[in-house]
Amino acid sequence: MDKVVVSVGGSVLIPGNDDAKYIGALANMLKEVSDTVQVAVVVGGGKMSRYYSETAKELGGTLYQLDELGIGITRVNAKLLTVALGDISNSEIPLKAEECARMSAPGKVVVMGGTEPGHTTDAVAAMIAKELKADRIVNASNVDAVYSDDPRKNPDAKRFSKMTIAELKEVVYDDHDAGKSCVFDPLGVRIAMEENIDLFMVNGRDIEELRNAILGNEIKGTFVDSH
Ligand code: UTP
């Protein structure tokens, strides 16, 4: 059975747009695919975590404290998805990637959020994938593919349907706006590169597209070859 780790951005899970309907549909799809693939899910913070870190910043909070607040929100979001998943999911949210990997099993969908300050949930997904020796990482974001530059700002940005992980590394390290909605966490890219784990970069709001990525099928988004 293939093992897959899915990183679901907070902007996908709780954009504040019919969220219960989307999360319910996501949970149903995850239940279905868990018959054929072993899935672990990491959930991001979205605008809720940005709200908390911006407020803490105004209050003079340290970067470490801002990250801690973000982690708290990712764990709340993870709990929300487990509510929709029910029995096949975990009742306690693992605090570390290793713990999540230990809890993961065929037929189960283990969900977690962040771990410690200094990176994002994409990196956590890569850490779990490393522990599980996963076949692929699926990044479910609110963009449909990887572009060479921000397509909203640069109309000449190139859209990738397939790329090597070395090319992805260039894209993420070229993003000088560190921490600001990077296509995939640079630490996560480094781990995937070292461990030879392919990435499927898809629009997570498109449940069919996300299902195809989890199953390792053809996708509309970007396939990142790590070999
Ligand atoms: P996210 O993973 O959602 O980060 O975690 P993000 O940058 O908003 O992600 P994208 O843009 O959706 O990809 C929210 C915040 O929580 C903290 C960080 O401050 C992060 O920005 N965090 C999260 C950590 O410090 N460590 C973690 O392991 C996870």
XYZ file of N, CA and C and ligand atoms in Angstrom:
710
model
N 0.839 -1.200 0.000
C 0.000 0.000 0.000
C 0.880 1.259 0.000
N 0.620 2.187 -0.936
C 1.390 3.442 -0.968
C 1.136 4.260 0.294
N 2.166 4.996 0.705
C 2.018 5.912 1.850
C 2.122 7.340 1.329
N 1.184 8.177 1.759
C 1.109 9.546 1.246
C 0.917 10.530 2.396
N 1.673 11.631 2.369
C 1.463 12.693 3.354
C 0.903 13.917 2.632
N -0.193 14.436 3.155
C -0.863 15.572 2.523
C -0.700 16.809 3.407
N -0.215 17.901 2.821
C -0.123 19.174 3.532
C -1.266 20.056 3.047
N -2.232 20.289 3.922
C -3.397 21.092 3.535
C -3.249 22.492 4.133
N -3.099 23.485 3.292
C -2.941 24.866 3.763
C -4.191 25.334 4.506
N -3.980 26.203 5.481
C -5.115 26.768 6.215
C -6.040 27.552 5.289
N -5.453 28.138 4.259
C -6.257 28.911 3.295
C -7.171 27.991 2.494
N -6.862 26.702 2.476
C -7.711 25.713 1.802
C -8.777 25.203 2.780
N -8.349 24.937 4.013
C -9.263 24.318 4.986
C -10.310 25.294 5.530
N -9.830 26.487 5.915
C -10.785 27.433 6.543
C -10.678 28.849 5.963
N -10.968 29.003 4.669
C -10.925 30.361 4.106
C -12.109 31.211 4.573
N -13.082 30.577 5.243
C -14.277 31.313 5.656
C -15.293 31.359 4.529
N -15.320 30.277 3.736
C -16.215 30.222 2.587
C -16.816 28.816 2.532
N -17.958 28.631 3.160
C -18.605 27.320 3.182
C -17.661 26.236 3.721
N -16.972 26.542 4.815
C -15.906 25.657 5.295
C -16.403 24.273 5.719
N -17.557 24.212 6.409
C -18.050 22.902 6.868
C -18.341 22.007 5.668
N -18.890 22.599 4.611
C -19.209 21.819 3.407
C -17.921 21.262 2.777
N -16.913 22.127 2.657
C -15.647 21.675 2.077
C -14.979 20.616 2.968
N -14.910 20.882 4.275
C -14.218 19.948 5.182
C -14.943 18.601 5.201
N -16.258 18.624 5.130
C -17.038 17.376 5.057
C -16.706 16.596 3.789
N -16.632 17.293 2.655
C -16.317 16.635 1.380
C -14.879 16.103 1.396
N -13.970 16.875 1.990
C -12.566 16.445 2.097
C -12.480 15.173 2.938
N -13.178 15.167 4.068
C -13.153 13.997 4.961
C -13.712 12.766 4.249
N -14.803 12.925 3.499
C -15.374 11.786 2.765
C -14.385 11.230 1.755
N -13.721 12.119 1.036
C -12.733 11.679 0.042
C -11.570 10.950 0.734
N -11.097 11.511 1.869
C -9.978 10.880 2.584
C -10.373 9.486 3.082
N -11.617 9.354 3.547
C -12.100 8.042 4.005
C -12.056 7.040 2.854
N -12.542 7.469 1.693
C -12.562 6.585 0.513
C -11.161 6.123 0.114
N -10.230 7.102 -0.007
C -8.891 6.728 -0.475
C -8.119 5.928 0.565
N -8.525 6.024 1.840
C -7.782 5.288 2.871
C -7.932 3.772 2.727
N -8.828 3.330 1.841
C -8.920 1.894 1.529
C -7.734 1.435 0.688
N -7.176 2.365 -0.088
C -6.108 1.967 -1.019
C -4.745 2.602 -0.738
N -4.736 3.727 -0.005
C -3.447 4.341 0.358
C -3.446 4.693 1.851
N -2.251 4.654 2.440
C -2.117 5.043 3.853
C -1.834 6.540 3.896
N -2.745 7.296 4.507
C -2.643 8.760 4.443
C -2.409 9.397 5.815
N -1.494 10.363 5.856
C -1.355 11.242 7.029
C -1.538 12.671 6.520
N -2.172 13.505 7.326
C -2.486 14.873 6.889
C -1.912 15.887 7.872
N -1.294 16.946 7.345
C -0.841 18.065 8.170
C -1.622 19.302 7.736
N -2.143 20.008 8.719
C -3.027 21.127 8.439
C -2.359 22.444 8.829
N -2.502 23.468 7.990
C -1.894 24.782 8.246
C -2.806 25.714 9.032
N -2.344 26.942 9.201
C -3.046 27.889 10.076
C -3.979 28.862 9.375
N -3.627 29.246 8.146
C -4.474 30.174 7.392
C -4.556 31.557 8.020
N -5.632 32.283 7.687
C -5.707 33.678 8.137
C -5.905 33.793 9.642
N -6.411 32.721 10.258
C -6.586 32.729 11.709
C -5.215 32.840 12.396
N -4.228 32.068 11.906
C -2.910 32.128 12.556
C -2.241 33.470 12.252
N -2.496 34.016 11.055
C -1.935 35.339 10.739
C -2.525 36.400 11.669
N -3.814 36.278 11.954
C -4.461 37.237 12.862
C -3.775 37.215 14.233
N -3.561 35.994 14.753
C -2.949 35.882 16.075
C -1.516 36.389 16.080
N -0.735 36.038 15.033
C 0.663 36.476 15.078
C 0.777 37.985 14.850
N -0.102 38.540 14.025
C -0.060 40.004 13.831
C -0.447 40.740 15.127
N -1.449 40.212 15.820
C -1.877 40.845 17.074
C -0.769 40.743 18.123
N -0.136 39.564 18.194
C 0.953 39.372 19.162
C 2.142 40.282 18.826
N 2.360 40.491 17.525
C 3.464 41.355 17.096
C 3.235 42.784 17.591
N 1.999 43.241 17.447
C 1.650 44.586 17.938
C 1.865 44.690 19.436
N 1.707 43.563 20.123
C 1.868 43.553 21.575
C 3.332 43.360 21.980
N 4.233 43.333 20.997
C 5.661 43.210 21.286
C 6.131 41.776 21.446
N 5.358 40.812 20.957
C 5.749 39.395 21.064
C 7.011 39.076 20.267
N 7.752 38.090 20.732
C 8.946 37.657 20.005
C 8.529 36.774 18.829
N 9.457 36.573 17.881
C 9.187 35.695 16.737
C 8.811 34.299 17.209
N 9.506 33.869 18.267
C 9.237 32.545 18.840
C 7.787 32.464 19.332
N 7.358 33.519 20.011
C 5.969 33.546 20.517
C 4.957 33.587 19.371
N 5.302 34.328 18.309
C 4.414 34.406 17.149
C 4.254 33.009 16.524
N 5.382 32.305 16.404
C 5.339 30.943 15.860
C 4.520 30.013 16.761
N 4.701 30.178 18.081
C 3.944 29.329 19.022
C 2.435 29.515 18.849
N 2.024 30.780 18.636
C 0.595 31.036 18.412
C 0.138 30.378 17.119
N 0.968 30.495 16.075
C 0.633 29.870 14.787
C 0.462 28.361 14.948
N 1.372 27.748 15.695
C 1.315 26.297 15.922
C 0.015 25.928 16.636
N -0.348 26.737 17.628
C -1.601 26.486 18.359
C -2.787 26.453 17.411
N -2.838 27.410 16.498
C -3.964 27.463 15.555
C -3.938 26.261 14.601
N -2.752 25.861 14.134
C -2.700 24.704 13.229
C -3.241 23.459 13.931
N -2.989 23.367 15.222
C -3.487 22.191 15.980
C -4.995 22.247 16.153
N -5.529 23.436 16.324
C -6.994 23.590 16.401
C -7.607 23.185 15.054
N -6.984 23.618 13.960
C -7.486 23.254 12.627
C -7.403 21.749 12.392
N -6.335 21.132 12.888
C -6.192 19.677 12.754
C -7.334 18.984 13.488
N -7.634 19.478 14.680
C -8.731 18.903 15.479
C -10.057 18.998 14.718
N -10.240 20.134 14.041
C -11.475 20.342 13.272
C -11.630 19.266 12.192
N -10.541 18.958 11.494
C -10.620 17.926 10.448
C -10.887 16.548 11.058
N -10.321 16.284 12.235
C -10.578 14.971 12.857
C -12.052 14.831 13.256
N -12.684 15.946 13.583
C -14.121 15.909 13.916
C -14.900 15.386 12.703
N -14.529 15.874 11.523
C -15.224 15.448 10.304
C -14.877 14.008 9.929
N -13.649 13.578 10.247
C -13.206 12.230 9.861
C -13.776 11.143 10.775
N -14.028 11.486 12.021
C -14.586 10.504 12.954
C -13.633 9.372 13.275
N -14.196 8.161 13.363
C -13.483 6.975 13.862
C -12.145 6.651 13.216
N -12.019 6.902 11.916
C -10.776 6.484 11.251
C -9.626 7.434 11.578
N -9.939 8.494 12.334
C -8.914 9.481 12.650
C -8.468 9.375 14.104
N -7.572 10.297 14.524
C -7.020 10.278 15.878
C -7.788 11.230 16.799
N -7.897 10.874 18.094
C -8.573 11.790 19.011
C -7.594 12.775 19.625
N -6.311 12.388 19.721
C -5.284 13.314 20.224
C -4.445 13.771 19.044
N -4.108 15.052 19.005
C -3.281 15.568 17.903
C -1.807 15.348 18.243
N -1.080 14.576 17.421
C 0.344 14.364 17.721
C 1.119 15.678 17.713
N 2.124 15.762 18.591
C 2.890 17.004 18.708
C 4.177 16.950 17.900
N 4.560 15.752 17.487
C 5.806 15.585 16.728
C 5.583 14.704 15.508
N 6.415 14.904 14.482
C 6.293 14.135 13.240
C 6.459 12.635 13.499
N 7.411 12.302 14.388
C 7.697 10.886 14.675
C 6.468 10.209 15.294
N 5.796 10.968 16.175
C 4.599 10.446 16.850
C 3.492 10.184 15.815
N 3.356 11.103 14.872
C 2.344 10.961 13.822
C 2.647 9.721 12.980
N 3.924 9.540 12.646
C 4.324 8.388 11.831
C 4.043 7.085 12.575
N 4.280 7.097 13.879
C 4.021 5.887 14.694
C 2.538 5.556 14.729
N 1.705 6.603 14.767
C 0.243 6.396 14.845
C -0.357 6.002 13.499
N 0.351 6.309 12.408
C -0.183 6.061 11.066
C -0.253 4.564 10.771
N -1.353 4.145 10.144
C -1.551 2.733 9.809
C -2.513 2.635 8.638
N -2.495 1.497 7.910
C -3.453 1.338 6.809
C -4.890 1.493 7.330
N -5.715 2.205 6.578
C -7.113 2.382 6.960
C -7.360 3.537 7.922
N -6.261 4.134 8.430
C -6.382 5.245 9.372
C -5.958 6.546 8.702
N -6.561 7.667 9.071
C -6.085 8.963 8.570
C -5.668 9.794 9.784
N -4.359 9.858 10.044
C -3.861 10.620 11.192
C -3.664 12.078 10.767
N -4.132 12.993 11.606
C -4.063 14.419 11.288
C -3.278 15.149 12.370
N -2.395 16.068 11.971
C -1.696 16.907 12.947
C -1.480 18.306 12.404
N -0.946 19.193 13.245
C -0.611 20.553 12.824
C 0.891 20.759 12.912
N 1.312 21.880 13.481
C 2.741 22.197 13.553
C 3.440 21.508 14.708
N 4.764 21.690 14.759
C 5.558 21.049 15.813
C 6.297 22.087 16.662
N 7.368 22.676 16.074
C 8.061 23.709 16.842
C 8.345 24.938 15.969
N 8.680 26.077 16.606
C 8.940 27.306 15.861
C 10.056 27.150 14.826
N 10.001 27.964 13.796
C 11.099 28.031 12.825
C 10.787 27.490 11.450
N 9.639 26.853 11.294
C 9.276 26.370 9.951
C 7.761 26.343 9.843
N 7.228 25.832 8.740
C 5.769 25.786 8.574
C 5.313 24.316 8.536
N 4.027 24.137 8.348
C 3.475 22.776 8.340
C 3.904 21.979 7.093
N 4.306 22.681 6.015
C 4.854 21.956 4.849
C 6.084 21.149 5.277
N 6.942 21.770 6.081
C 8.153 21.073 6.542
C 7.774 19.894 7.428
N 6.728 20.066 8.240
C 6.264 18.954 9.092
C 5.815 17.789 8.204
N 5.109 18.111 7.111
C 4.662 17.058 6.186
C 5.864 16.287 5.643
N 6.923 17.010 5.293
C 8.125 16.348 4.766
C 8.792 15.491 5.846
N 8.770 15.968 7.100
C 9.366 15.187 8.197
C 8.598 13.878 8.415
N 7.267 13.958 8.345
C 6.459 12.730 8.497
C 6.743 11.796 7.318
N 6.821 12.374 6.115
C 7.072 11.568 4.913
C 8.403 10.830 5.031
N 9.379 11.514 5.598
C 10.695 10.885 5.803
C 10.570 9.705 6.763
N 9.896 9.932 7.892
C 9.707 8.872 8.896
C 8.966 7.675 8.317
N 7.922 7.968 7.526
C 7.075 6.896 6.974
C 7.685 6.230 5.746
N 8.759 6.841 5.215
C 9.302 6.470 3.899
C 8.155 6.525 2.877
N 7.493 7.674 2.851
C 6.295 7.840 2.019
C 6.638 7.845 0.532
N 5.657 7.457 -0.270
C 5.824 7.427 -1.719
C 5.707 8.824 -2.325
N 4.903 9.692 -1.712
C 4.775 11.061 -2.216
C 4.210 11.993 -1.152
N 4.448 13.288 -1.399
C 3.866 14.349 -0.578
C 2.919 15.103 -1.497
N 1.714 15.374 -0.993
C 0.764 16.170 -1.774
C 0.620 17.516 -1.085
N 0.862 18.595 -1.819
C 0.669 19.926 -1.242
C -0.628 20.518 -1.771
N -1.604 20.653 -0.868
C -2.909 21.195 -1.242
C -2.948 22.664 -0.852
N -2.812 23.539 -1.855
C -2.809 24.980 -1.578
C -3.953 25.636 -2.336
N -3.978 26.980 -2.311
C -5.051 27.652 -3.053
C -4.595 28.135 -4.425
N -3.425 27.662 -4.877
C -3.013 27.926 -6.263
C -3.005 26.613 -7.044
N -3.215 26.697 -8.343
C -3.438 25.491 -9.147
C -2.150 24.776 -9.561
N -1.003 25.452 -9.418
C 0.255 24.863 -9.885
C 1.422 25.711 -9.386
N 2.635 25.263 -9.702
C 3.826 26.052 -9.367
C 4.148 26.957 -10.559
N 4.444 28.205 -10.270
C 4.842 29.177 -11.298
C 6.257 29.664 -10.987
N 6.959 30.146 -12.023
C 8.327 30.634 -11.827
C 8.332 31.933 -11.010
N 7.190 32.626 -10.994
C 7.066 33.889 -10.261
C 5.580 34.044 -9.909
N 5.252 35.042 -9.105
C 3.840 35.247 -8.759
C 3.047 35.663 -10.005
N 2.153 34.794 -10.486
C 1.445 35.099 -11.738
C 0.523 36.320 -11.635
N 0.171 36.702 -10.399
C -0.684 37.898 -10.235
C 0.123 39.171 -10.452
N 1.439 39.068 -10.185
C 2.285 40.262 -10.334
C 3.067 40.237 -11.640
N 3.391 39.038 -12.122
C 4.206 38.920 -13.327
C 3.473 38.085 -14.387
N 2.907 38.748 -15.418
C 2.148 38.020 -16.441
C 3.018 37.055 -17.261
N 4.346 37.226 -17.187
C 5.239 36.336 -17.935
C 5.658 35.112 -17.116
N 5.124 34.980 -15.903
C 5.500 33.839 -15.050
C 5.193 32.526 -15.777
N 6.158 31.605 -15.691
C 6.006 30.316 -16.376
C 5.276 29.334 -15.453
N 4.315 28.613 -16.031
C 3.570 27.617 -15.260
C 4.194 26.250 -15.518
N 4.490 25.528 -14.463
C 5.092 24.200 -14.615
C 4.022 23.109 -14.501
N 3.994 22.174 -15.454
C 3.132 21.010 -15.263
C 3.987 19.879 -14.683
N 5.283 19.939 -14.991
C 6.232 18.977 -14.436
C 7.545 19.714 -14.201
N 8.227 19.413 -13.137
C 9.526 20.035 -12.887
C 10.363 19.096 -12.019
N 11.663 19.351 -11.980
C 12.506 18.549 -11.092
C 12.505 19.226 -9.718
N 12.922 18.475 -8.711
C 12.934 19.064 -7.368
C 14.033 20.139 -7.280
N 15.066 20.029 -8.101
C 16.110 21.065 -8.134
C 15.516 22.377 -8.655
N 14.619 22.264 -9.643
C 13.946 23.470 -10.165
C 13.030 24.075 -9.096
N 12.351 23.211 -8.334
C 11.470 23.716 -7.272
C 12.304 24.440 -6.214
N 13.470 23.891 -5.921
C 14.357 24.500 -4.929
C 14.718 25.928 -5.354
N 15.004 26.094 -6.643
C 15.320 27.439 -7.140
C 14.139 28.386 -6.963
N 12.937 27.887 -7.232
C 11.743 28.735 -7.090
C 11.558 29.150 -5.627
N 11.691 28.202 -4.701
C 11.418 28.560 -3.303
C 12.529 29.408 -2.694
N 13.773 29.180 -3.115
C 14.846 30.002 -2.551
C 14.936 31.364 -3.223
N 14.323 31.493 -4.410
C 14.290 32.790 -5.081
C 13.270 33.715 -4.449
N 12.365 33.103 -3.664
C 11.313 33.889 -3.038
C 11.912 34.621 -1.834
N 12.214 35.913 -2.038
C 12.884 36.654 -0.961
C 11.918 37.093 0.129
N 10.633 36.958 -0.148
C 9.612 37.318 0.831
C 9.448 36.171 1.825
N 10.521 35.856 2.532
C 10.512 34.669 3.397
C 9.309 34.644 4.334
N 8.705 33.482 4.443
C 7.574 33.312 5.356
C 6.253 33.782 4.759
N 6.309 34.512 3.676
C 5.096 35.052 3.084
C 4.587 34.130 1.980
N 3.784 33.152 2.383
C 3.086 32.336 1.412
C 3.993 31.784 0.307
N 5.025 31.106 0.736
C 5.949 30.469 -0.196
C 5.264 29.222 -0.766
N 5.609 28.833 -1.984
C 4.925 27.713 -2.629
C 5.078 26.401 -1.840
N 6.257 26.174 -1.262
C 6.467 25.050 -0.335
C 7.643 25.439 0.551
N 7.552 25.124 1.826
C 8.594 25.484 2.780
C 9.967 24.978 2.305
N 10.976 25.877 2.232
C 12.311 25.465 1.755
C 12.887 24.274 2.520
N 12.639 24.192 3.837
C 13.122 23.040 4.612
C 12.425 21.764 4.124
N 11.135 21.887 3.827
C 10.380 20.737 3.301
C 10.947 20.280 1.972
N 11.305 21.228 1.116
C 11.888 20.886 -0.191
C 13.216 20.161 0.025
N 14.005 20.682 0.986
C 15.312 20.055 1.233
C 15.150 18.600 1.694
N 14.208 18.378 2.602
C 13.988 17.012 3.103
C 13.508 16.099 1.964
N 12.545 16.582 1.177
C 12.018 15.773 0.058
C 13.131 15.430 -0.928
N 14.035 16.389 -1.131
C 15.151 16.187 -2.057
C 16.095 15.107 -1.524
N 16.439 15.227 -0.240
C 17.362 14.255 0.373
C 16.761 12.854 0.400
N 15.447 12.790 0.593
C 14.778 11.496 0.756
C 14.191 10.951 -0.550
N 14.372 11.711 -1.644
C 13.819 11.302 -2.958
C 12.313 11.045 -2.903
N 11.592 12.024 -2.376
C 10.128 11.904 -2.306
C 9.505 12.897 -3.301
N 8.691 12.381 -4.222
C 8.025 13.237 -5.221
C 6.960 14.111 -4.557
N 6.710 15.262 -5.187
C 5.657 16.157 -4.689
C 4.592 16.371 -5.759
N 3.359 16.409 -5.312
C 2.233 16.734 -6.190
C 1.650 18.054 -5.684
N 1.737 19.105 -6.485
C 1.299 20.438 -6.054
C -0.040 20.754 -6.710
N -1.097 20.804 -5.895
C -2.444 20.946 -6.469
C -3.296 21.977 -5.721
N -4.362 22.377 -6.381
C -5.366 23.218 -5.740
C -6.239 22.316 -4.857
N -6.112 22.497 -3.552
C -6.798 21.619 -2.605
C -8.298 21.810 -2.539
N -8.783 22.932 -3.038
C -10.243 23.153 -3.038
C -10.926 22.303 -4.106
N -10.150 21.780 -5.050
C -10.663 20.900 -6.098
C -10.495 19.455 -5.586
N -11.558 18.914 -5.002
C -11.468 17.606 -4.333
C -11.049 16.490 -5.300
N -11.527 16.538 -6.532
C -11.165 15.503 -7.512
C -9.667 15.555 -7.830
N -9.188 16.773 -8.000
C -7.758 16.987 -8.256
C -6.919 16.473 -7.080
N -7.387 16.770 -5.871
C -6.672 16.333 -4.671
C -6.683 14.802 -4.557
N -7.828 14.188 -4.884
C -7.925 12.732 -4.875
C -6.914 12.127 -5.864
N -6.858 12.691 -7.070
C -5.921 12.182 -8.075
C -4.480 12.275 -7.595
N -4.161 13.385 -6.947
C -2.792 13.561 -6.440
C -2.492 12.509 -5.369
N -3.425 12.306 -4.447
C -3.204 11.335 -3.363
C -3.015 9.931 -3.936
N -3.772 9.614 -4.975
C -3.670 8.280 -5.578
C -2.480 8.147 -6.530
N -1.789 9.265 -6.782
C -0.626 9.224 -7.683
C -1.011 9.219 -9.144
N -2.223 9.682 -9.444
C -2.689 9.750 -10.846
C -2.226 11.051 -11.520
N -2.595 11.159 -12.779
C -2.350 12.388 -13.545
C -3.057 13.568 -12.852
N -2.365 14.723 -12.765
C -2.996 15.905 -12.143
C -2.952 17.104 -13.088
N -3.789 18.111 -12.772
C -3.771 19.362 -13.546
C -2.657 20.277 -13.030
N -2.254 20.077 -11.788
C -1.230 20.917 -11.156
C 0.181 20.523 -11.556
N 1.122 20.649 -10.623
C 2.542 20.410 -10.930
C 3.049 19.127 -10.277
N 3.652 18.276 -11.096
C 4.310 17.081 -10.571
C 5.795 17.410 -10.406
N 6.307 17.220 -9.183
C 7.729 17.514 -8.913
C 8.478 16.191 -8.744
N 9.346 15.925 -9.715
C 10.087 14.667 -9.749
C 11.346 14.778 -8.896
N 11.474 13.891 -7.913
C 12.616 13.974 -6.998
C 13.762 13.036 -7.389
N 13.616 12.344 -8.525
C 14.638 11.345 -8.875
C 15.617 11.815 -9.949
P 1.437 27.371 8.327
O 2.088 26.084 8.058
O 0.011 27.538 7.986
O 2.320 28.539 7.709
O 1.636 27.704 9.867
P 2.028 29.577 6.536
O 3.309 30.284 6.218
O 0.848 30.412 6.899
O 1.703 28.538 5.403
P 1.126 28.685 3.936
O 1.394 30.090 3.488
O -0.338 28.340 4.095
O 1.924 27.639 3.203
C 1.214 28.942 10.431
C 2.311 29.536 11.261
O 2.562 28.731 12.421
C 3.947 28.690 12.737
C 4.630 29.626 11.748
O 4.669 30.911 12.348
C 3.664 29.618 10.563
O 3.790 30.789 9.780
N 4.434 27.278 12.664
C 3.729 26.304 12.039
C 5.628 26.941 13.298
O 6.299 27.810 13.881
N 6.041 25.630 13.277
C 5.340 24.645 12.675
O 5.766 23.469 12.708
C 4.163 25.009 12.021
